[in-house]
């Protein structure tokens, strides 16, 4: 379904079969329709909107703008789309707040890139100064639409969509519904198609709950880190809790790295590289620091405490089981937390209690030592009560021996 140039890159990257969201949205996007695309995290949404948008821009001209909530996501998206853009002869640029503004402006003027991946602050900055013109934008993609309101005001997003030409397409992609996706037609004054493939997407991710009090969480996490094929991310609700626990956990022999909002760009790149290469197998992170990161082969996602929102749990769990691989999500807490978690995720995920069984987790509750001792005693009693098998004595039936009473005929 893709152009020859794009298909060649897909073959090189061994992506021969499109995912469900890619297959269902391609024709509509390529033909210029505005669309809301909903799919589970880690199922190929970036290529679902990126490839048909770039092919369309290559055909009709103009610019495609992809709006990402964070700097890391914007750079990651640019890197993912770069080989396909080059194959189509399109230039790309990432406009982020963390970058040098002057250099970004120079590149915009000199290179005139057709594909712009930007964070909200820098995009609205350049639009307000007319460095990027509304009439040049033929496609606007708002990625992570379920989280974008944390980084951009609703009225700014609305004005952005309404200032585009009537022929420009607007694409909203996310893992869950939000105010933006539900009210898209009123906000942007466009007609939208809805493509929701979440009910059809099979998941190989198991959702477990490990009962543990705060004082024993360190020991439990050390045991988790020793499980077979462990490569995990431990999520915290705040940087403060993350750093406090990291100081405690540093006394253990388990090797780990800390990814927080305070991590410098250089250190961040190094530890992510080490984690991807498998030199580090345990990563501590906050939601903001790890948002949208595509980290391959993560086998475990662990919640240090219960997430406050379903959306937070959904995005965390999306770090494992990507592209239909297997994975495990483990939440730590007490019995009260287990009840709250089940209420929070009712109708979304099936949560099971889990227990350690050697170097793996099981849903079968292990027998207590008292029960095992009682069972052993009962087993011994049963063994004793069984009648012992007596050997039959061999007797010669022909010669029964002399019996005085019988020989006299006495009774």
CSV table of C-alpha atoms in Angstrom, one decimal:
chain,number,residue,atom,x,y,z
A,1,UNK,CA,0.0,0.0,0.0
A,2,UNK,CA,3.0,2.3,0.5
A,3,UNK,CA,5.0,4.0,-2.3
A,4,UNK,CA,8.0,2.2,-3.7
A,5,UNK,CA,10.6,4.4,-1.9
A,6,UNK,CA,8.9,3.9,1.5
A,7,UNK,CA,8.4,0.1,0.9
A,8,UNK,CA,12.1,-0.3,0.3
A,9,UNK,CA,13.0,1.3,3.7
A,10,UNK,CA,10.3,-0.9,5.4
A,11,UNK,CA,11.9,-4.0,3.9
A,12,UNK,CA,15.4,-2.9,5.1
A,13,UNK,CA,14.0,-2.4,8.6
A,14,UNK,CA,12.1,-5.8,8.4
A,15,UNK,CA,8.7,-4.2,8.8
A,16,UNK,CA,7.0,-6.2,6.1
A,17,UNK,CA,3.5,-6.3,7.6
A,18,UNK,CA,1.6,-3.2,8.7
A,19,UNK,CA,0.1,-3.2,12.1
A,20,UNK,CA,-3.7,-2.9,12.6
A,21,UNK,CA,-3.7,0.9,13.2
A,22,UNK,CA,-1.4,1.4,10.2
A,23,UNK,CA,-3.6,-0.7,7.9
A,24,UNK,CA,-6.9,0.9,9.0
A,25,UNK,CA,-5.8,4.5,8.7
A,26,UNK,CA,-3.6,4.6,5.6
A,27,UNK,CA,-6.1,5.1,2.9
A,28,UNK,CA,-8.1,7.8,4.8
A,29,UNK,CA,-4.9,9.8,5.7
A,30,UNK,CA,-3.4,9.4,2.2
A,31,UNK,CA,-6.6,10.8,0.7
A,32,UNK,CA,-6.5,13.9,2.9
A,33,UNK,CA,-9.2,13.0,5.5
A,34,UNK,CA,-9.1,14.4,9.1
A,35,UNK,CA,-9.1,11.5,11.6
A,36,UNK,CA,-9.0,10.4,15.2
A,37,UNK,CA,-6.8,7.3,15.6
A,38,UNK,CA,-7.0,5.3,18.8
A,39,UNK,CA,-4.7,2.3,19.4
A,40,UNK,CA,-2.8,0.8,22.3
A,41,UNK,CA,0.6,2.1,23.2
A,42,UNK,CA,3.5,0.5,21.3
A,43,UNK,CA,1.5,-0.7,18.3
A,44,UNK,CA,3.0,1.5,15.5
A,45,UNK,CA,1.1,4.8,15.7
A,46,UNK,CA,4.1,6.9,14.7
A,47,UNK,CA,4.4,5.2,11.3
A,48,UNK,CA,0.5,5.0,11.0
A,49,UNK,CA,0.3,8.8,10.7
A,50,UNK,CA,3.9,9.6,9.6
A,51,UNK,CA,4.2,7.6,6.4
A,52,UNK,CA,0.9,8.6,4.7
A,53,UNK,CA,1.4,12.2,5.7
A,54,UNK,CA,4.9,12.3,4.2
A,55,UNK,CA,3.7,10.6,1.0
A,56,UNK,CA,0.9,13.1,0.7
A,57,UNK,CA,3.2,16.1,1.3
A,58,UNK,CA,5.5,14.7,-1.3
A,59,UNK,CA,2.6,14.7,-3.8
A,60,UNK,CA,0.8,18.0,-3.1
A,61,UNK,CA,3.6,20.1,-1.5
A,62,UNK,CA,3.3,22.3,1.6
A,63,UNK,CA,4.3,21.3,5.1
A,64,UNK,CA,3.4,18.6,7.5
A,65,UNK,CA,3.5,19.6,11.2
A,66,UNK,CA,3.7,17.0,14.0
A,67,UNK,CA,3.0,18.3,17.5
A,68,UNK,CA,4.6,16.3,20.3
A,69,UNK,CA,4.2,17.0,24.1
A,70,UNK,CA,7.9,16.7,25.1
A,71,UNK,CA,11.3,17.3,23.6
A,72,UNK,CA,12.3,13.6,23.9
A,73,UNK,CA,9.2,12.5,22.0
A,74,UNK,CA,9.8,15.1,19.3
A,75,UNK,CA,13.4,14.0,18.8
A,76,UNK,CA,12.4,10.3,18.9
A,77,UNK,CA,9.6,10.8,16.3
A,78,UNK,CA,12.0,12.7,14.0
A,79,UNK,CA,14.6,9.9,14.3
A,80,UNK,CA,11.9,7.3,13.5
A,81,UNK,CA,10.7,9.1,10.4
A,82,UNK,CA,14.0,10.3,9.1
A,83,UNK,CA,14.9,7.3,6.9
A,84,UNK,CA,11.5,7.5,5.2
A,85,UNK,CA,11.7,11.2,4.7
A,86,UNK,CA,15.1,10.9,3.1
A,87,UNK,CA,13.8,8.1,0.8
A,88,UNK,CA,11.0,10.5,-0.4
A,89,UNK,CA,13.5,13.5,-0.7
A,90,UNK,CA,11.9,15.4,2.1
A,91,UNK,CA,13.7,17.5,4.8
A,92,UNK,CA,12.8,17.3,8.5
A,93,UNK,CA,13.5,19.5,11.5
A,94,UNK,CA,12.8,19.1,15.2
A,95,UNK,CA,11.8,22.4,16.8
A,96,UNK,CA,12.0,22.0,20.6
A,97,UNK,CA,12.3,24.4,23.5
A,98,UNK,CA,15.6,22.7,24.7
A,99,UNK,CA,17.2,23.5,21.3
A,100,UNK,CA,19.0,26.7,20.2
A,101,UNK,CA,16.3,29.0,18.9
A,102,UNK,CA,18.6,31.0,16.6
A,103,UNK,CA,19.9,27.9,14.9
A,104,UNK,CA,16.4,26.5,14.4
A,105,UNK,CA,15.3,29.8,12.7
A,106,UNK,CA,18.4,29.7,10.5
A,107,UNK,CA,17.6,26.1,9.4
A,108,UNK,CA,13.9,27.0,8.8
A,109,UNK,CA,15.0,29.8,6.4
A,110,UNK,CA,17.8,28.0,4.7
A,111,UNK,CA,16.6,24.4,4.4
A,112,UNK,CA,12.8,25.1,4.3
A,113,UNK,CA,12.0,21.6,5.7
A,114,UNK,CA,8.7,20.0,4.6
A,115,UNK,CA,8.2,18.0,7.8
A,116,UNK,CA,8.3,19.8,11.1
A,117,UNK,CA,8.2,17.9,14.4
A,118,UNK,CA,7.7,20.4,17.3
A,119,UNK,CA,6.8,20.9,20.9
A,120,UNK,CA,3.8,23.2,21.7
A,121,UNK,CA,5.8,26.2,23.1
A,122,UNK,CA,8.3,26.4,20.2
A,123,UNK,CA,5.6,25.9,17.5
A,124,UNK,CA,3.3,28.6,18.9
A,125,UNK,CA,6.4,30.9,19.3
A,126,UNK,CA,7.3,30.6,15.6
A,127,UNK,CA,3.7,30.8,14.5
A,128,UNK,CA,3.1,34.1,16.4
A,129,UNK,CA,6.2,35.6,14.6
A,130,UNK,CA,5.0,34.3,11.3
A,131,UNK,CA,8.2,32.2,10.9
A,132,UNK,CA,5.9,29.3,10.1
A,133,UNK,CA,2.8,30.3,8.1
A,134,UNK,CA,-0.6,28.7,8.7
A,135,UNK,CA,-1.4,28.6,4.9
A,136,UNK,CA,1.7,26.4,4.3
A,137,UNK,CA,0.5,23.7,6.6
A,138,UNK,CA,-1.4,20.9,4.7
A,139,UNK,CA,-1.3,18.4,7.5
A,140,UNK,CA,-1.3,18.8,11.3
A,141,UNK,CA,-0.7,15.8,13.5
A,142,UNK,CA,-1.3,16.0,17.3
A,143,UNK,CA,0.4,13.0,18.8
A,144,UNK,CA,-0.3,11.8,22.3
A,145,UNK,CA,-3.6,13.7,22.1
A,146,UNK,CA,-4.8,12.2,25.4
A,147,UNK,CA,-1.9,13.9,27.2
A,148,UNK,CA,-1.3,17.1,25.1
A,149,UNK,CA,-3.4,19.3,27.4
A,150,UNK,CA,-0.8,18.9,30.1
A,151,UNK,CA,1.6,20.9,27.8
A,152,UNK,CA,-0.7,23.1,25.7
A,153,UNK,CA,-3.8,25.1,26.4
A,154,UNK,CA,-7.0,23.9,24.8
A,155,UNK,CA,-7.9,27.3,23.3
A,156,UNK,CA,-4.4,27.5,21.7
A,157,UNK,CA,-4.9,24.1,20.1
A,158,UNK,CA,-8.3,25.1,18.9
A,159,UNK,CA,-7.1,28.3,17.3
A,160,UNK,CA,-4.3,26.4,15.6
A,161,UNK,CA,-6.7,24.0,13.9
A,162,UNK,CA,-9.2,26.7,13.0
A,163,UNK,CA,-6.5,29.0,11.4
A,164,UNK,CA,-5.5,26.2,8.9
A,165,UNK,CA,-7.0,26.2,5.5
A,166,UNK,CA,-10.2,24.2,4.9
A,167,UNK,CA,-8.3,21.7,2.8
A,168,UNK,CA,-5.7,21.0,5.5
A,169,UNK,CA,-6.1,17.7,7.4
A,170,UNK,CA,-5.9,17.3,11.1
A,171,UNK,CA,-4.9,14.0,12.7
A,172,UNK,CA,-5.3,13.2,16.4
A,173,UNK,CA,-3.6,10.0,17.7
A,174,UNK,CA,-3.6,8.6,21.2
A,175,UNK,CA,-3.9,5.5,23.4
A,176,UNK,CA,-7.1,6.7,25.1
A,177,UNK,CA,-10.0,9.1,24.6
A,178,UNK,CA,-9.6,12.7,26.0
A,179,UNK,CA,-11.3,16.0,25.8
A,180,UNK,CA,-9.5,16.8,22.6
A,181,UNK,CA,-10.5,13.6,20.8
A,182,UNK,CA,-14.1,13.6,22.0
A,183,UNK,CA,-14.8,17.2,21.0
A,184,UNK,CA,-12.5,17.3,18.0
A,185,UNK,CA,-15.2,18.6,15.5
A,186,UNK,CA,-16.2,21.5,17.7
A,187,UNK,CA,-12.6,22.4,18.6
A,188,UNK,CA,-11.1,22.4,15.1
A,189,UNK,CA,-14.2,23.0,12.9
A,190,UNK,CA,-13.4,20.0,10.8
A,191,UNK,CA,-15.2,16.7,10.1
A,192,UNK,CA,-13.4,13.7,11.6
A,193,UNK,CA,-13.4,10.0,11.0
A,194,UNK,CA,-12.9,7.8,14.1
A,195,UNK,CA,-10.7,4.7,13.8
A,196,UNK,CA,-10.5,2.9,17.1
A,197,UNK,CA,-8.7,-0.5,16.9
A,198,UNK,CA,-8.2,-1.0,20.7
A,199,UNK,CA,-10.9,-3.7,21.1
A,200,UNK,CA,-9.3,-5.7,18.3
A,201,UNK,CA,-5.8,-5.5,19.6
A,202,UNK,CA,-4.6,-8.6,21.5
A,203,UNK,CA,-2.3,-8.0,24.4
A,204,UNK,CA,0.3,-10.4,25.7
A,205,UNK,CA,0.8,-8.3,28.8
A,206,UNK,CA,0.0,-9.8,32.3
A,207,UNK,CA,-1.1,-7.5,35.1
A,208,UNK,CA,-0.1,-8.5,38.6
A,209,UNK,CA,-0.3,-7.2,42.1
A,210,UNK,CA,2.4,-8.1,44.7
A,211,UNK,CA,1.3,-7.5,48.3
A,212,UNK,CA,4.1,-5.9,50.3
A,213,UNK,CA,4.4,-3.2,53.0
A,214,UNK,CA,6.7,-0.2,52.4
A,215,UNK,CA,9.4,-1.5,54.7
A,216,UNK,CA,9.9,-4.6,52.5
A,217,UNK,CA,9.7,-3.0,49.1
A,218,UNK,CA,13.4,-2.9,48.7
A,219,UNK,CA,13.8,-6.7,49.3
A,220,UNK,CA,10.9,-7.4,46.9
A,221,UNK,CA,12.4,-5.3,44.2
A,222,UNK,CA,15.8,-7.0,44.6
A,223,UNK,CA,14.0,-10.4,44.1
A,224,UNK,CA,12.1,-9.0,41.0
A,225,UNK,CA,15.5,-7.9,39.5
A,226,UNK,CA,16.7,-11.5,39.7
A,227,UNK,CA,13.7,-13.0,37.8
A,228,UNK,CA,14.4,-14.7,34.5
A,229,UNK,CA,14.9,-12.3,31.5
A,230,UNK,CA,14.4,-9.3,33.7
A,231,UNK,CA,14.7,-5.9,32.1
A,232,UNK,CA,12.4,-3.4,33.9
A,233,UNK,CA,11.3,0.1,34.6
A,234,UNK,CA,10.2,1.1,38.1
A,235,UNK,CA,7.8,4.0,38.0
A,236,UNK,CA,7.3,6.7,40.7
A,237,UNK,CA,4.6,9.3,41.1
A,238,UNK,CA,7.1,12.0,42.0
A,239,UNK,CA,10.8,12.9,41.5
A,240,UNK,CA,11.1,13.4,45.3
A,241,UNK,CA,10.0,9.8,46.1
A,242,UNK,CA,12.1,8.4,43.2
A,243,UNK,CA,15.3,10.1,44.5
A,244,UNK,CA,14.7,9.2,48.1
A,245,UNK,CA,14.2,5.5,47.3
A,246,UNK,CA,17.2,5.6,44.9
A,247,UNK,CA,19.4,6.6,47.8
A,248,UNK,CA,18.1,3.7,49.9
A,249,UNK,CA,18.4,1.2,47.0
A,250,UNK,CA,22.0,2.3,46.2
A,251,UNK,CA,23.0,0.2,49.3
A,252,UNK,CA,21.9,-3.0,47.5
A,253,UNK,CA,24.0,-4.9,45.1
A,254,UNK,CA,21.5,-4.5,42.3
A,255,UNK,CA,22.7,-2.3,39.5
A,256,UNK,CA,20.2,0.4,38.4
A,257,UNK,CA,20.0,3.9,36.8
A,258,UNK,CA,17.8,6.9,37.6
A,259,UNK,CA,15.9,8.8,34.9
A,260,UNK,CA,14.3,12.0,36.3
A,261,UNK,CA,13.3,15.5,35.2
A,262,UNK,CA,16.6,16.7,36.7
A,263,UNK,CA,18.7,14.3,34.6
A,264,UNK,CA,21.0,16.3,32.2
A,265,UNK,CA,20.7,15.7,28.5
A,266,UNK,CA,24.1,14.0,28.2
A,267,UNK,CA,23.5,11.7,31.2
A,268,UNK,CA,20.1,10.9,29.9
A,269,UNK,CA,21.3,9.8,26.5
A,270,UNK,CA,24.1,7.7,28.1
A,271,UNK,CA,21.8,5.8,30.5
A,272,UNK,CA,19.1,5.2,27.9
A,273,UNK,CA,21.9,3.9,25.5
A,274,UNK,CA,23.1,1.6,28.4
A,275,UNK,CA,19.6,0.4,29.1
A,276,UNK,CA,18.8,-0.4,25.4
A,277,UNK,CA,22.1,-2.3,25.1
A,278,UNK,CA,21.4,-4.3,28.2
A,279,UNK,CA,24.3,-3.0,30.3
A,280,UNK,CA,21.7,-1.7,32.8
A,281,UNK,CA,18.6,-3.8,33.3
A,282,UNK,CA,16.8,-1.7,36.0
A,283,UNK,CA,15.6,1.8,35.3
A,284,UNK,CA,13.9,4.2,37.8
A,285,UNK,CA,11.7,6.8,36.1
A,286,UNK,CA,8.8,9.2,36.5
A,287,UNK,CA,5.9,9.5,34.1
A,288,UNK,CA,7.1,12.8,32.6
A,289,UNK,CA,10.7,11.6,32.2
A,290,UNK,CA,9.7,8.4,30.4
A,291,UNK,CA,6.7,9.6,28.5
A,292,UNK,CA,6.6,8.1,25.0
A,293,UNK,CA,10.0,6.5,25.1
A,294,UNK,CA,10.4,3.6,22.8
A,295,UNK,CA,12.7,1.2,24.8
A,296,UNK,CA,12.9,-2.2,23.2
A,297,UNK,CA,12.5,-5.6,25.0
A,298,UNK,CA,11.3,-4.2,28.4
A,299,UNK,CA,9.9,-7.3,30.1
A,300,UNK,CA,8.7,-5.7,33.4
A,301,UNK,CA,7.0,-2.5,34.3
A,302,UNK,CA,6.7,-2.0,38.1
A,303,UNK,CA,4.5,0.6,39.9
A,304,UNK,CA,6.2,1.6,43.1
A,305,UNK,CA,2.7,2.8,44.3
A,306,UNK,CA,-0.7,2.8,42.7
A,307,UNK,CA,-1.1,5.4,39.8
A,308,UNK,CA,-3.7,8.1,40.5
A,309,UNK,CA,-5.3,7.8,37.1
A,310,UNK,CA,-6.2,5.0,34.6
A,311,UNK,CA,-4.5,6.9,31.8
A,312,UNK,CA,-1.2,6.9,33.8
A,313,UNK,CA,-1.4,3.2,34.3
A,314,UNK,CA,-2.2,2.7,30.6
A,315,UNK,CA,0.9,4.7,29.5
A,316,UNK,CA,3.2,3.0,32.0
A,317,UNK,CA,2.0,-0.5,31.0
A,318,UNK,CA,2.6,0.5,27.3
A,319,UNK,CA,6.4,0.5,28.0
A,320,UNK,CA,6.3,-3.4,27.9
A,321,UNK,CA,4.7,-5.8,25.5
A,322,UNK,CA,5.3,-3.4,22.5
A,323,UNK,CA,4.5,-4.6,19.0
A,324,UNK,CA,2.6,-7.7,20.4
A,325,UNK,CA,5.5,-9.0,22.5
A,326,UNK,CA,4.9,-10.5,25.9
A,327,UNK,CA,5.4,-8.4,29.1
A,328,UNK,CA,4.4,-8.1,32.8
A,329,UNK,CA,3.1,-5.1,34.8
A,330,UNK,CA,3.6,-5.4,38.6
A,331,UNK,CA,2.1,-3.0,41.1
A,332,UNK,CA,3.3,-3.0,44.7
A,333,UNK,CA,1.1,-2.3,47.7
A,334,UNK,CA,-0.9,-3.6,50.6
A,335,UNK,CA,-4.3,-5.2,50.7
A,336,UNK,CA,-6.0,-1.8,50.8
A,337,UNK,CA,-4.1,-0.8,47.7
A,338,UNK,CA,-5.2,-3.9,45.9
A,339,UNK,CA,-8.9,-3.1,46.4
A,340,UNK,CA,-8.3,0.5,45.2
A,341,UNK,CA,-6.4,-0.7,42.1
A,342,UNK,CA,-9.2,-3.1,41.1
A,343,UNK,CA,-11.7,-0.2,41.4
A,344,UNK,CA,-9.5,2.1,39.4
A,345,UNK,CA,-9.0,-0.4,36.5
A,346,UNK,CA,-12.5,-2.0,36.6
A,347,UNK,CA,-13.5,-2.9,33.0
A,348,UNK,CA,-10.0,-2.0,31.7
A,349,UNK,CA,-7.6,-4.7,33.0
A,350,UNK,CA,-7.8,-7.9,34.9
A,351,UNK,CA,-5.5,-7.7,37.9
A,352,UNK,CA,-4.3,-10.9,39.6
A,353,UNK,CA,-2.4,-11.4,42.8
A,354,UNK,CA,1.1,-12.8,42.2
A,355,UNK,CA,3.7,-14.6,44.3
A,356,UNK,CA,7.3,-15.5,43.9
A,357,UNK,CA,8.0,-19.0,42.7
A,358,UNK,CA,11.8,-19.4,42.4
A,359,UNK,CA,13.0,-17.1,39.5
A,360,UNK,CA,9.5,-16.4,38.2
A,361,UNK,CA,6.0,-15.1,39.3
A,362,UNK,CA,2.9,-17.3,39.7
A,363,UNK,CA,-0.7,-16.6,40.5
A,364,UNK,CA,-0.9,-19.8,42.6
A,365,UNK,CA,-0.8,-18.9,46.3
A,366,UNK,CA,2.0,-20.8,48.0
A,367,UNK,CA,1.1,-23.0,51.0
A,368,UNK,CA,2.1,-21.7,54.4
A,369,UNK,CA,4.7,-23.6,56.5
A,370,UNK,CA,1.9,-24.6,59.1
A,371,UNK,CA,-0.3,-26.0,56.3
A,372,UNK,CA,2.7,-28.0,54.9
A,373,UNK,CA,3.6,-29.3,58.4
A,374,UNK,CA,-0.1,-30.4,59.0
A,375,UNK,CA,-0.2,-32.1,55.5
A,376,UNK,CA,3.1,-34.0,56.3
A,377,UNK,CA,1.6,-35.3,59.6
A,378,UNK,CA,-1.6,-36.4,57.9
A,379,UNK,CA,0.4,-38.2,55.3
A,380,UNK,CA,2.4,-40.0,57.9
A,381,UNK,CA,-0.8,-41.0,59.8
A,382,UNK,CA,-2.3,-42.4,56.5
A,383,UNK,CA,1.0,-44.4,55.9
A,384,UNK,CA,0.8,-45.9,59.4
A,385,UNK,CA,-2.9,-46.8,59.2
A,386,UNK,CA,-2.3,-48.8,56.1
A,387,UNK,CA,-2.2,-52.6,56.9
A,388,UNK,CA,1.2,-54.1,56.3
A,389,UNK,CA,1.4,-56.9,53.8
A,390,UNK,CA,2.4,-60.2,55.5
A,391,UNK,CA,4.2,-62.8,53.6
A,392,UNK,CA,2.4,-66.1,53.4
A,393,UNK,CA,4.2,-69.0,55.0
A,394,UNK,CA,4.8,-71.9,52.6
A,395,UNK,CA,3.2,-75.1,53.8
A,396,UNK,CA,3.3,-78.6,52.4
A,397,UNK,CA,-0.3,-79.5,52.0
A,398,UNK,CA,0.4,-83.2,51.5
A,399,UNK,CA,2.1,-83.7,54.8
A,400,UNK,CA,0.1,-81.8,57.4
A,401,UNK,CA,1.9,-83.5,60.3
A,402,UNK,CA,0.7,-85.7,63.2
A,403,UNK,CA,-2.3,-84.6,65.3
A,404,UNK,CA,-3.1,-87.0,68.2
A,405,UNK,CA,-6.7,-86.1,68.6
A,406,UNK,CA,-7.4,-86.5,64.9
A,407,UNK,CA,-5.8,-89.9,64.7
A,408,UNK,CA,-7.9,-91.3,67.6
A,409,UNK,CA,-11.1,-89.8,66.1
A,410,UNK,CA,-11.6,-87.5,69.1
A,411,UNK,CA,-13.3,-84.1,68.7
